[in-house]
Amino acid sequence: SRSFLRSTYKRNIHASHKTHQAAAGKRNKDLFTPSPFKRSDKINIDDKFTVQRDLREGDNTYGIRRYLLLPRTNDSDDPTQKPTIIASINANKNILFGAQLHAQQSGSDEDYIADYFAACEPLLDIAKEDASINGQQVQALAALNGLCSWVTECLDRDGEGSEVLTSLLHGEQPNTLLDNDKEEQVENRGASGSSNRRARQNVKSQSAKIILNNESDRILMLDAIRAIATGIPRPGHSVVGQGTYRDGAEGWKSLAWEYSNLATVPVDASNAVTGLEEVSLYKSRDGEVAKIEHLASVEAGYLSVAGGAMARMFFV
């Protein structure tokens, strides 16, 4: 049966490729935009849902904060009862991260993906607008959940599914591995006529950065990649420690870059890669993967699913 979350959110929040009206107002003539929360810390999307900005550093509106999608309350509701959080996005200055669906019902991966986008897209529209108030280009850090499983599966298939692994396993070094820190000029796809649009943006695309001087370097990197992906220490080691992450760093970043490109837009819930929904979410609002941050998070749980890597994205 069709998910209640998906049908409710899409009907009432109008999740789509278009920016939500609360975040689509006219901009100032300079690079600064007014905050959508200028008059209140809550924005009512419609008669059922509201977005609340939760500041974590006193009254600092540009510091650490959280955007929450909540059910809209009535005056008759109990003010002491905490509202149910449907979805949230975190921010610090101009960087967004941690887009998460909270009110998830049991169901298939397809239902989860559809619910995630229905709830998070309108929330992202407002958070992105608020993060641009100081004129800085809005960025995001996106989780790469499932990266370790994907690399392990490719290793089990002798590299099939990954050009980077295939090349490393067979001692090759194609052009894609040598094309390091390629600069691309990415045209801003902002609304035509907007006085605040940046005409063009420089986005550094970190394609793979692997330099192998000899056969021992190749084996060293492969052993480190295998250990990061599986959590099984390298031969002669008792743990997957700092040395392993150092030796596998460039190869792991290349694999993370390759994995991040599996995120598609528009998202087809029946085909979407579960684990890349945050990358796809930001892509759906003109986000571009600019580079991979190695060990962006060293929490044990995240190391086990993504080796600590995250995608840094720019909204252009």
PDB file of C-alpha atoms in Angstrom:
ATOM      1  CA  SER A   1       0.000   0.000   0.000  1.00  0.00           C
ATOM      2  CA  ARG A   2       1.069   3.525  -0.666  1.00  0.00           C
ATOM      3  CA  SER A   3       2.917   5.085   2.253  1.00  0.00           C
ATOM      4  CA  PHE A   4       0.875   7.506   4.366  1.00  0.00           C
ATOM      5  CA  LEU A   5       3.943   9.721   4.781  1.00  0.00           C
ATOM      6  CA  ARG A   6       4.525   9.969   1.053  1.00  0.00           C
ATOM      7  CA  SER A   7       0.934  10.711   0.120  1.00  0.00           C
ATOM      8  CA  THR A   8       0.429  13.172   2.975  1.00  0.00           C
ATOM      9  CA  TYR A   9       3.657  15.125   2.495  1.00  0.00           C
ATOM     10  CA  LYS A  10       3.418  15.291  -1.276  1.00  0.00           C
ATOM     11  CA  ARG A  11      -0.172  16.428  -1.108  1.00  0.00           C
ATOM     12  CA  ASN A  12       0.383  19.085   1.561  1.00  0.00           C
ATOM     13  CA  ILE A  13       4.010  20.182   1.129  1.00  0.00           C
ATOM     14  CA  HIS A  14       4.133  19.794  -2.644  1.00  0.00           C
ATOM     15  CA  ALA A  15       7.578  18.176  -2.763  1.00  0.00           C
ATOM     16  CA  SER A  16       8.878  18.748  -6.281  1.00  0.00           C
ATOM     17  CA  HIS A  17      11.860  20.017  -8.241  1.00  0.00           C
ATOM     18  CA  LYS A  18      10.624  23.570  -7.685  1.00  0.00           C
ATOM     19  CA  THR A  19      11.721  25.684  -4.728  1.00  0.00           C
ATOM     20  CA  HIS A  20       9.069  26.032  -2.043  1.00  0.00           C
ATOM     21  CA  GLN A  21       7.386  29.447  -2.063  1.00  0.00           C
ATOM     22  CA  ALA A  22       8.543  30.248   1.496  1.00  0.00           C
ATOM     23  CA  ALA A  23      12.115  30.229   0.222  1.00  0.00           C
ATOM     24  CA  ALA A  24      11.518  31.777  -3.181  1.00  0.00           C
ATOM     25  CA  GLY A  25      11.011  35.436  -2.360  1.00  0.00           C
ATOM     26  CA  LYS A  26      12.727  38.254  -4.241  1.00  0.00           C
ATOM     27  CA  ARG A  27      16.336  38.826  -3.297  1.00  0.00           C
ATOM     28  CA  ASN A  28      18.152  42.037  -2.474  1.00  0.00           C
ATOM     29  CA  LYS A  29      20.227  43.732  -5.105  1.00  0.00           C
ATOM     30  CA  ASP A  30      23.472  42.810  -3.338  1.00  0.00           C
ATOM     31  CA  LEU A  31      24.706  39.340  -2.335  1.00  0.00           C
ATOM     32  CA  PHE A  32      22.793  39.362   0.954  1.00  0.00           C
ATOM     33  CA  THR A  33      19.348  37.834   1.270  1.00  0.00           C
ATOM     34  CA  PRO A  34      16.844  38.294   4.066  1.00  0.00           C
ATOM     35  CA  SER A  35      16.295  35.292   6.291  1.00  0.00           C
ATOM     36  CA  PRO A  36      12.947  33.569   5.851  1.00  0.00           C
ATOM     37  CA  PHE A  37      12.898  33.517   9.690  1.00  0.00           C
ATOM     38  CA  LYS A  38      13.244  37.293   9.959  1.00  0.00           C
ATOM     39  CA  ARG A  39       9.905  37.712  11.748  1.00  0.00           C
ATOM     40  CA  SER A  40       9.520  34.380  13.499  1.00  0.00           C
ATOM     41  CA  ASP A  41      11.414  31.191  14.279  1.00  0.00           C
ATOM     42  CA  LYS A  42       8.591  29.251  12.622  1.00  0.00           C
ATOM     43  CA  ILE A  43       7.299  29.213   9.048  1.00  0.00           C
ATOM     44  CA  ASN A  44       3.941  27.636   8.329  1.00  0.00           C
ATOM     45  CA  ILE A  45       4.099  25.767   5.046  1.00  0.00           C
ATOM     46  CA  ASP A  46       0.373  25.121   4.963  1.00  0.00           C
ATOM     47  CA  ASP A  47      -2.388  24.200   7.420  1.00  0.00           C
ATOM     48  CA  LYS A  48      -0.673  20.932   8.378  1.00  0.00           C
ATOM     49  CA  PHE A  49       3.091  21.514   8.552  1.00  0.00           C
ATOM     50  CA  THR A  50       5.548  24.087   9.855  1.00  0.00           C
ATOM     51  CA  VAL A  51       9.335  24.568   9.726  1.00  0.00           C
ATOM     52  CA  GLN A  52      11.066  25.646  12.929  1.00  0.00           C
ATOM     53  CA  ARG A  53      14.621  26.941  13.262  1.00  0.00           C
ATOM     54  CA  ASP A  54      16.260  25.766  16.488  1.00  0.00           C
ATOM     55  CA  LEU A  55      19.340  27.832  17.435  1.00  0.00           C
ATOM     56  CA  ARG A  56      22.051  26.045  19.418  1.00  0.00           C
ATOM     57  CA  GLU A  57      24.348  29.002  20.219  1.00  0.00           C
ATOM     58  CA  GLY A  58      22.140  31.462  22.025  1.00  0.00           C
ATOM     59  CA  ASP A  59      20.730  34.046  19.615  1.00  0.00           C
ATOM     60  CA  ASN A  60      23.419  33.465  16.961  1.00  0.00           C
ATOM     61  CA  THR A  61      21.286  32.933  13.858  1.00  0.00           C
ATOM     62  CA  TYR A  62      24.299  31.940  11.731  1.00  0.00           C
ATOM     63  CA  GLY A  63      25.926  29.513  14.150  1.00  0.00           C
ATOM     64  CA  ILE A  64      25.058  25.891  14.855  1.00  0.00           C
ATOM     65  CA  ARG A  65      21.357  25.388  14.268  1.00  0.00           C
ATOM     66  CA  ARG A  66      18.753  22.845  13.261  1.00  0.00           C
ATOM     67  CA  TYR A  67      15.773  23.069  10.933  1.00  0.00           C
ATOM     68  CA  LEU A  68      12.807  20.914  11.930  1.00  0.00           C
ATOM     69  CA  LEU A  69       9.750  19.884   9.947  1.00  0.00           C
ATOM     70  CA  LEU A  70       6.893  19.602  12.450  1.00  0.00           C
ATOM     71  CA  PRO A  71       3.147  19.083  12.407  1.00  0.00           C
ATOM     72  CA  ARG A  72       1.412  22.423  12.710  1.00  0.00           C
ATOM     73  CA  THR A  73      -0.138  22.891  16.166  1.00  0.00           C
ATOM     74  CA  ASN A  74      -3.326  24.601  17.261  1.00  0.00           C
ATOM     75  CA  ASP A  75      -3.818  27.009  20.153  1.00  0.00           C
ATOM     76  CA  SER A  76      -5.761  24.268  21.939  1.00  0.00           C
ATOM     77  CA  ASP A  77      -2.827  21.816  21.837  1.00  0.00           C
ATOM     78  CA  ASP A  78      -0.916  21.079  25.046  1.00  0.00           C
ATOM     79  CA  PRO A  79       2.129  23.441  24.994  1.00  0.00           C
ATOM     80  CA  THR A  80       4.089  21.151  27.342  1.00  0.00           C
ATOM     81  CA  GLN A  81       3.983  18.237  24.906  1.00  0.00           C
ATOM     82  CA  LYS A  82       6.928  18.032  22.534  1.00  0.00           C
ATOM     83  CA  PRO A  83       5.914  17.972  18.861  1.00  0.00           C
ATOM     84  CA  THR A  84       6.792  15.007  16.679  1.00  0.00           C
ATOM     85  CA  ILE A  85       9.810  15.774  14.497  1.00  0.00           C
ATOM     86  CA  ILE A  86       9.119  14.617  10.950  1.00  0.00           C
ATOM     87  CA  ALA A  87      12.460  15.555   9.365  1.00  0.00           C
ATOM     88  CA  SER A  88      15.498  17.691  10.173  1.00  0.00           C
ATOM     89  CA  ILE A  89      18.549  19.338   8.605  1.00  0.00           C
ATOM     90  CA  ASN A  90      21.540  20.667  10.562  1.00  0.00           C
ATOM     91  CA  ALA A  91      23.602  23.735   9.683  1.00  0.00           C
ATOM     92  CA  ASN A  92      26.653  25.683  10.776  1.00  0.00           C
ATOM     93  CA  LYS A  93      27.182  29.019   9.041  1.00  0.00           C
ATOM     94  CA  ASN A  94      26.698  28.323   5.310  1.00  0.00           C
ATOM     95  CA  ILE A  95      27.136  24.536   5.536  1.00  0.00           C
ATOM     96  CA  LEU A  96      24.163  22.160   5.647  1.00  0.00           C
ATOM     97  CA  PHE A  97      24.433  18.539   6.766  1.00  0.00           C
ATOM     98  CA  GLY A  98      22.584  15.625   8.308  1.00  0.00           C
ATOM     99  CA  ALA A  99      19.292  15.722   6.374  1.00  0.00           C
ATOM    100  CA  GLN A 100      17.263  13.040   8.119  1.00  0.00           C
ATOM    101  CA  LEU A 101      13.767  11.560   8.090  1.00  0.00           C
ATOM    102  CA  HIS A 102      12.496  10.850  11.618  1.00  0.00           C
ATOM    103  CA  ALA A 103       8.824   9.924  11.316  1.00  0.00           C
ATOM    104  CA  GLN A 104       9.401   6.779   9.299  1.00  0.00           C
ATOM    105  CA  GLN A 105       6.874   4.002   9.088  1.00  0.00           C
ATOM    106  CA  SER A 106       7.881   0.428   8.442  1.00  0.00           C
ATOM    107  CA  GLY A 107       7.950  -0.386   4.780  1.00  0.00           C
ATOM    108  CA  SER A 108      10.161  -1.014   1.795  1.00  0.00           C
ATOM    109  CA  ASP A 109      13.264   0.920   0.766  1.00  0.00           C
ATOM    110  CA  GLU A 110      11.146   2.426  -1.999  1.00  0.00           C
ATOM    111  CA  ASP A 111       8.687   3.817   0.551  1.00  0.00           C
ATOM    112  CA  TYR A 112      11.554   5.190   2.659  1.00  0.00           C
ATOM    113  CA  ILE A 113      13.161   6.990  -0.300  1.00  0.00           C
ATOM    114  CA  ALA A 114       9.833   8.492  -1.396  1.00  0.00           C
ATOM    115  CA  ASP A 115       9.044   9.644   2.157  1.00  0.00           C
ATOM    116  CA  TYR A 116      12.557  11.054   2.612  1.00  0.00           C
ATOM    117  CA  PHE A 117      12.290  13.309  -0.423  1.00  0.00           C
ATOM    118  CA  ALA A 118       8.697  14.328   0.222  1.00  0.00           C
ATOM    119  CA  ALA A 119       9.642  15.558   3.703  1.00  0.00           C
ATOM    120  CA  CYS A 120      13.190  16.839   3.172  1.00  0.00           C
ATOM    121  CA  GLU A 121      12.896  18.761  -0.106  1.00  0.00           C
ATOM    122  CA  PRO A 122      10.710  21.610   1.210  1.00  0.00           C
ATOM    123  CA  LEU A 123      12.785  21.683   4.415  1.00  0.00           C
ATOM    124  CA  LEU A 124      15.977  22.012   2.351  1.00  0.00           C
ATOM    125  CA  ASP A 125      14.514  24.887   0.331  1.00  0.00           C
ATOM    126  CA  ILE A 126      14.031  26.972   3.468  1.00  0.00           C
ATOM    127  CA  ALA A 127      17.311  25.899   5.127  1.00  0.00           C
ATOM    128  CA  LYS A 128      19.278  26.736   1.973  1.00  0.00           C
ATOM    129  CA  GLU A 129      17.717  30.190   1.757  1.00  0.00           C
ATOM    130  CA  ASP A 130      18.493  30.878   5.411  1.00  0.00           C
ATOM    131  CA  ALA A 131      22.110  29.686   5.020  1.00  0.00           C
ATOM    132  CA  SER A 132      22.732  32.265   2.277  1.00  0.00           C
ATOM    133  CA  ILE A 133      21.889  35.357   4.339  1.00  0.00           C
ATOM    134  CA  ASN A 134      25.546  36.464   4.668  1.00  0.00           C
ATOM    135  CA  GLY A 135      26.213  36.209   0.958  1.00  0.00           C
ATOM    136  CA  GLN A 136      28.358  33.082   1.152  1.00  0.00           C
ATOM    137  CA  GLN A 137      27.868  30.239  -1.292  1.00  0.00           C
ATOM    138  CA  VAL A 138      25.842  27.536   0.434  1.00  0.00           C
ATOM    139  CA  GLN A 139      27.589  24.181   0.844  1.00  0.00           C
ATOM    140  CA  ALA A 140      26.579  20.778   2.162  1.00  0.00           C
ATOM    141  CA  LEU A 141      28.274  17.717   3.587  1.00  0.00           C
ATOM    142  CA  ALA A 142      26.459  14.583   2.456  1.00  0.00           C
ATOM    143  CA  ALA A 143      26.728  11.155   4.042  1.00  0.00           C
ATOM    144  CA  LEU A 144      27.872   8.244   1.878  1.00  0.00           C
ATOM    145  CA  ASN A 145      26.167   5.433   3.770  1.00  0.00           C
ATOM    146  CA  GLY A 146      26.702   2.062   2.127  1.00  0.00           C
ATOM    147  CA  LEU A 147      30.121   2.946   0.682  1.00  0.00           C
ATOM    148  CA  CYS A 148      31.861   0.132   2.598  1.00  0.00           C
ATOM    149  CA  SER A 149      29.318  -2.460   1.445  1.00  0.00           C
ATOM    150  CA  TRP A 150      29.582  -1.259  -2.158  1.00  0.00           C
ATOM    151  CA  VAL A 151      33.396  -1.460  -2.147  1.00  0.00           C
ATOM    152  CA  THR A 152      33.272  -4.927  -0.556  1.00  0.00           C
ATOM    153  CA  GLU A 153      30.838  -6.156  -3.202  1.00  0.00           C
ATOM    154  CA  CYS A 154      33.043  -4.775  -5.985  1.00  0.00           C
ATOM    155  CA  LEU A 155      36.095  -6.451  -4.455  1.00  0.00           C
ATOM    156  CA  ASP A 156      34.226  -9.772  -4.321  1.00  0.00           C
ATOM    157  CA  ARG A 157      33.466  -9.387  -8.053  1.00  0.00           C
ATOM    158  CA  ASP A 158      37.118  -8.721  -8.952  1.00  0.00           C
ATOM    159  CA  GLY A 159      36.444  -5.000  -9.285  1.00  0.00           C
ATOM    160  CA  GLU A 160      33.322  -5.244 -11.437  1.00  0.00           C
ATOM    161  CA  GLY A 161      31.198  -2.151 -10.881  1.00  0.00           C
ATOM    162  CA  SER A 162      34.144   0.128 -10.051  1.00  0.00           C
ATOM    163  CA  GLU A 163      36.636   1.440 -12.576  1.00  0.00           C
ATOM    164  CA  VAL A 164      38.924   2.523  -9.748  1.00  0.00           C
ATOM    165  CA  LEU A 165      39.049  -0.939  -8.166  1.00  0.00           C
ATOM    166  CA  THR A 166      39.340  -2.728 -11.496  1.00  0.00           C
ATOM    167  CA  SER A 167      42.364  -0.596 -12.328  1.00  0.00           C
ATOM    168  CA  LEU A 168      43.985  -1.128  -8.931  1.00  0.00           C
ATOM    169  CA  LEU A 169      43.360  -4.872  -8.922  1.00  0.00           C
ATOM    170  CA  HIS A 170      44.857  -5.320 -12.379  1.00  0.00           C
ATOM    171  CA  GLY A 171      47.750  -2.922 -12.063  1.00  0.00           C
ATOM    172  CA  GLU A 172      46.392  -0.374 -14.542  1.00  0.00           C
ATOM    173  CA  GLN A 173      46.301   3.376 -14.247  1.00  0.00           C
ATOM    174  CA  PRO A 174      43.818   4.860 -16.724  1.00  0.00           C
ATOM    175  CA  ASN A 175      43.379   8.558 -17.402  1.00  0.00           C
ATOM    176  CA  THR A 176      40.532   8.773 -14.906  1.00  0.00           C
ATOM    177  CA  LEU A 177      43.004   7.994 -12.140  1.00  0.00           C
ATOM    178  CA  LEU A 178      45.446  10.658 -13.264  1.00  0.00           C
ATOM    179  CA  ASP A 179      42.943  13.464 -13.781  1.00  0.00           C
ATOM    180  CA  ASN A 180      43.552  15.131 -10.458  1.00  0.00           C
ATOM    181  CA  ASP A 181      41.794  18.238  -9.114  1.00  0.00           C
ATOM    182  CA  LYS A 182      40.275  19.174 -12.435  1.00  0.00           C
ATOM    183  CA  GLU A 183      38.745  22.648 -12.313  1.00  0.00           C
ATOM    184  CA  GLU A 184      35.431  23.075 -14.000  1.00  0.00           C
ATOM    185  CA  GLN A 185      33.529  26.271 -14.601  1.00  0.00           C
ATOM    186  CA  VAL A 186      29.987  25.512 -13.514  1.00  0.00           C
ATOM    187  CA  GLU A 187      27.381  27.985 -14.618  1.00  0.00           C
ATOM    188  CA  ASN A 188      25.001  29.135 -11.934  1.00  0.00           C
ATOM    189  CA  ARG A 189      21.562  27.818 -12.708  1.00  0.00           C
ATOM    190  CA  GLY A 190      19.796  30.320 -10.453  1.00  0.00           C
ATOM    191  CA  ALA A 191      16.556  31.963 -11.421  1.00  0.00           C
ATOM    192  CA  SER A 192      16.915  34.146 -14.481  1.00  0.00           C
ATOM    193  CA  GLY A 193      16.776  37.825 -13.671  1.00  0.00           C
ATOM    194  CA  SER A 194      17.801  37.376 -10.044  1.00  0.00           C
ATOM    195  CA  SER A 195      19.998  40.318  -9.047  1.00  0.00           C
ATOM    196  CA  ASN A 196      21.825  38.114  -6.541  1.00  0.00           C
ATOM    197  CA  ARG A 197      22.873  35.320  -8.867  1.00  0.00           C
ATOM    198  CA  ARG A 198      26.565  34.607  -9.222  1.00  0.00           C
ATOM    199  CA  ALA A 199      27.260  34.533 -12.937  1.00  0.00           C
ATOM    200  CA  ARG A 200      29.674  31.616 -12.730  1.00  0.00           C
ATOM    201  CA  GLN A 201      31.167  29.464  -9.991  1.00  0.00           C
ATOM    202  CA  ASN A 202      34.476  27.657  -9.804  1.00  0.00           C
ATOM    203  CA  VAL A 203      33.859  24.143  -8.542  1.00  0.00           C
ATOM    204  CA  LYS A 204      36.904  21.964  -8.085  1.00  0.00           C
ATOM    205  CA  SER A 205      36.000  18.451  -9.121  1.00  0.00           C
ATOM    206  CA  GLN A 206      38.139  15.979  -7.267  1.00  0.00           C
ATOM    207  CA  SER A 207      38.306  13.078  -9.597  1.00  0.00           C
ATOM    208  CA  ALA A 208      40.609  10.342  -8.460  1.00  0.00           C
ATOM    209  CA  LYS A 209      43.986  11.245  -7.030  1.00  0.00           C
ATOM    210  CA  ILE A 210      46.031   8.081  -7.125  1.00  0.00           C
ATOM    211  CA  ILE A 211      49.750   8.083  -7.792  1.00  0.00           C
ATOM    212  CA  LEU A 212      51.334   4.625  -7.715  1.00  0.00           C
ATOM    213  CA  ASN A 213      55.102   4.593  -7.940  1.00  0.00           C
ATOM    214  CA  ASN A 214      55.570   0.839  -7.855  1.00  0.00           C
ATOM    215  CA  GLU A 215      53.886  -2.523  -7.285  1.00  0.00           C
ATOM    216  CA  SER A 216      54.331  -2.397  -3.529  1.00  0.00           C
ATOM    217  CA  ASP A 217      52.377   0.902  -3.404  1.00  0.00           C
ATOM    218  CA  ARG A 218      49.508  -0.749  -5.268  1.00  0.00           C
ATOM    219  CA  ILE A 219      49.374  -3.718  -2.889  1.00  0.00           C
ATOM    220  CA  LEU A 220      49.668  -1.422   0.141  1.00  0.00           C
ATOM    221  CA  MET A 221      46.720   0.678  -1.042  1.00  0.00           C
ATOM    222  CA  LEU A 222      44.578  -2.329  -1.936  1.00  0.00           C
ATOM    223  CA  ASP A 223      45.180  -3.951   1.443  1.00  0.00           C
ATOM    224  CA  ALA A 224      44.232  -0.712   3.190  1.00  0.00           C
ATOM    225  CA  ILE A 225      41.080  -0.286   1.074  1.00  0.00           C
ATOM    226  CA  ARG A 226      40.024  -3.850   1.793  1.00  0.00           C
ATOM    227  CA  ALA A 227      40.532  -3.338   5.537  1.00  0.00           C
ATOM    228  CA  ILE A 228      38.562  -0.065   5.580  1.00  0.00           C
ATOM    229  CA  ALA A 229      35.699  -1.634   3.625  1.00  0.00           C
ATOM    230  CA  THR A 230      35.437  -4.854   5.613  1.00  0.00           C
ATOM    231  CA  GLY A 231      36.633  -3.735   9.039  1.00  0.00           C
ATOM    232  CA  ILE A 232      39.110  -6.647   9.059  1.00  0.00           C
ATOM    233  CA  PRO A 233      42.677  -5.517   9.929  1.00  0.00           C
ATOM    234  CA  ARG A 234      45.452  -5.917   7.380  1.00  0.00           C
ATOM    235  CA  PRO A 235      47.797  -8.880   7.729  1.00  0.00           C
ATOM    236  CA  GLY A 236      50.191  -8.158  10.585  1.00  0.00           C
ATOM    237  CA  HIS A 237      47.871  -5.559  12.152  1.00  0.00           C
ATOM    238  CA  SER A 238      45.544  -5.976  15.106  1.00  0.00           C
ATOM    239  CA  VAL A 239      43.176  -3.078  14.324  1.00  0.00           C
ATOM    240  CA  VAL A 240      42.020  -0.918  11.439  1.00  0.00           C
ATOM    241  CA  GLY A 241      43.815   2.165  12.701  1.00  0.00           C
ATOM    242  CA  GLN A 242      45.211   5.511  11.608  1.00  0.00           C
ATOM    243  CA  GLY A 243      47.920   3.929   9.473  1.00  0.00           C
ATOM    244  CA  THR A 244      45.353   1.965   7.474  1.00  0.00           C
ATOM    245  CA  TYR A 245      43.250   5.058   6.791  1.00  0.00           C
ATOM    246  CA  ARG A 246      46.406   6.981   5.819  1.00  0.00           C
ATOM    247  CA  ASP A 247      47.661   4.311   3.407  1.00  0.00           C
ATOM    248  CA  GLY A 248      44.262   3.932   1.788  1.00  0.00           C
ATOM    249  CA  ALA A 249      43.283   7.621   1.802  1.00  0.00           C
ATOM    250  CA  GLU A 250      43.682   8.513  -1.884  1.00  0.00           C
ATOM    251  CA  GLY A 251      42.192   5.253  -3.091  1.00  0.00           C
ATOM    252  CA  TRP A 252      39.278   5.531  -0.665  1.00  0.00           C
ATOM    253  CA  LYS A 253      38.534   9.115  -1.734  1.00  0.00           C
ATOM    254  CA  SER A 254      38.539   8.003  -5.366  1.00  0.00           C
ATOM    255  CA  LEU A 255      36.097   5.207  -4.561  1.00  0.00           C
ATOM    256  CA  ALA A 256      33.906   7.600  -2.575  1.00  0.00           C
ATOM    257  CA  TRP A 257      33.859   9.988  -5.536  1.00  0.00           C
ATOM    258  CA  GLU A 258      32.875   7.134  -7.832  1.00  0.00           C
ATOM    259  CA  TYR A 259      30.175   5.973  -5.395  1.00  0.00           C
ATOM    260  CA  SER A 260      28.741   9.485  -5.004  1.00  0.00           C
ATOM    261  CA  ASN A 261      28.172   9.598  -8.770  1.00  0.00           C
ATOM    262  CA  LEU A 262      25.692   6.726  -8.434  1.00  0.00           C
ATOM    263  CA  ALA A 263      23.258   9.219  -6.880  1.00  0.00           C
ATOM    264  CA  THR A 264      20.731  10.145  -9.533  1.00  0.00           C
ATOM    265  CA  VAL A 265      18.367  13.059 -10.101  1.00  0.00           C
ATOM    266  CA  PRO A 266      15.459  12.998 -10.603  1.00  0.00           C
ATOM    267  CA  VAL A 267      15.185  10.213  -8.069  1.00  0.00           C
ATOM    268  CA  ASP A 268      13.341   7.051  -9.013  1.00  0.00           C
ATOM    269  CA  ALA A 269      12.422   5.498  -5.659  1.00  0.00           C
ATOM    270  CA  SER A 270      12.329   2.030  -7.211  1.00  0.00           C
ATOM    271  CA  ASN A 271      15.919   2.332  -8.453  1.00  0.00           C
ATOM    272  CA  ALA A 272      17.556   4.736  -5.974  1.00  0.00           C
ATOM    273  CA  VAL A 273      20.671   3.594  -4.107  1.00  0.00           C
ATOM    274  CA  THR A 274      19.730   3.505  -0.410  1.00  0.00           C
ATOM    275  CA  GLY A 275      22.551   5.310   1.381  1.00  0.00           C
ATOM    276  CA  LEU A 276      22.970   8.035  -1.248  1.00  0.00           C
ATOM    277  CA  GLU A 277      19.644   9.757  -0.610  1.00  0.00           C
ATOM    278  CA  GLU A 278      21.311  12.792   0.981  1.00  0.00           C
ATOM    279  CA  VAL A 279      23.559  13.301  -2.070  1.00  0.00           C
ATOM    280  CA  SER A 280      20.526  12.983  -4.353  1.00  0.00           C
ATOM    281  CA  LEU A 281      18.550  15.392  -2.166  1.00  0.00           C
ATOM    282  CA  TYR A 282      21.177  18.137  -2.522  1.00  0.00           C
ATOM    283  CA  LYS A 283      21.585  17.381  -6.227  1.00  0.00           C
ATOM    284  CA  SER A 284      17.842  17.895  -6.659  1.00  0.00           C
ATOM    285  CA  ARG A 285      18.387  21.506  -5.566  1.00  0.00           C
ATOM    286  CA  ASP A 286      21.383  22.200  -7.860  1.00  0.00           C
ATOM    287  CA  GLY A 287      24.044  20.785  -5.563  1.00  0.00           C
ATOM    288  CA  GLU A 288      27.290  19.589  -7.184  1.00  0.00           C
ATOM    289  CA  VAL A 289      29.785  17.204  -5.578  1.00  0.00           C
ATOM    290  CA  ALA A 290      33.004  19.240  -5.404  1.00  0.00           C
ATOM    291  CA  LYS A 291      35.316  16.958  -3.431  1.00  0.00           C
ATOM    292  CA  ILE A 292      35.465  14.085  -0.972  1.00  0.00           C
ATOM    293  CA  GLU A 293      36.364  14.808   2.634  1.00  0.00           C
ATOM    294  CA  HIS A 294      38.445  11.960   4.066  1.00  0.00           C
ATOM    295  CA  LEU A 295      37.558  11.014   7.655  1.00  0.00           C
ATOM    296  CA  ALA A 296      34.965  13.808   7.833  1.00  0.00           C
ATOM    297  CA  SER A 297      33.371  11.785  10.628  1.00  0.00           C
ATOM    298  CA  VAL A 298      35.273   9.360  12.840  1.00  0.00           C
ATOM    299  CA  GLU A 299      32.273   8.031  14.736  1.00  0.00           C
ATOM    300  CA  ALA A 300      32.589   4.246  14.951  1.00  0.00           C
ATOM    301  CA  GLY A 301      29.212   3.621  13.333  1.00  0.00           C
ATOM    302  CA  TYR A 302      29.958   5.865  10.370  1.00  0.00           C
ATOM    303  CA  LEU A 303      33.451   4.455   9.890  1.00  0.00           C
ATOM    304  CA  SER A 304      31.873   1.018   9.530  1.00  0.00           C
ATOM    305  CA  VAL A 305      29.448   2.072   6.788  1.00  0.00           C
ATOM    306  CA  ALA A 306      31.403   4.746   4.882  1.00  0.00           C
ATOM    307  CA  GLY A 307      34.988   4.678   6.102  1.00  0.00           C
ATOM    308  CA  GLY A 308      34.467   8.213   7.412  1.00  0.00           C
ATOM    309  CA  ALA A 309      34.183   9.796   3.946  1.00  0.00           C
ATOM    310  CA  MET A 310      31.633  12.480   3.090  1.00  0.00           C
ATOM    311  CA  ALA A 311      30.855  14.390  -0.095  1.00  0.00           C
ATOM    312  CA  ARG A 312      31.323  18.162   0.036  1.00  0.00           C
ATOM    313  CA  MET A 313      28.780  19.770  -2.257  1.00  0.00           C
ATOM    314  CA  PHE A 314      28.251  23.311  -3.541  1.00  0.00           C
ATOM    315  CA  PHE A 315      24.901  24.752  -4.543  1.00  0.00           C
ATOM    316  CA  VAL A 316      25.460  26.549  -7.835  1.00  0.00           C
TER     317      VAL A 316
END
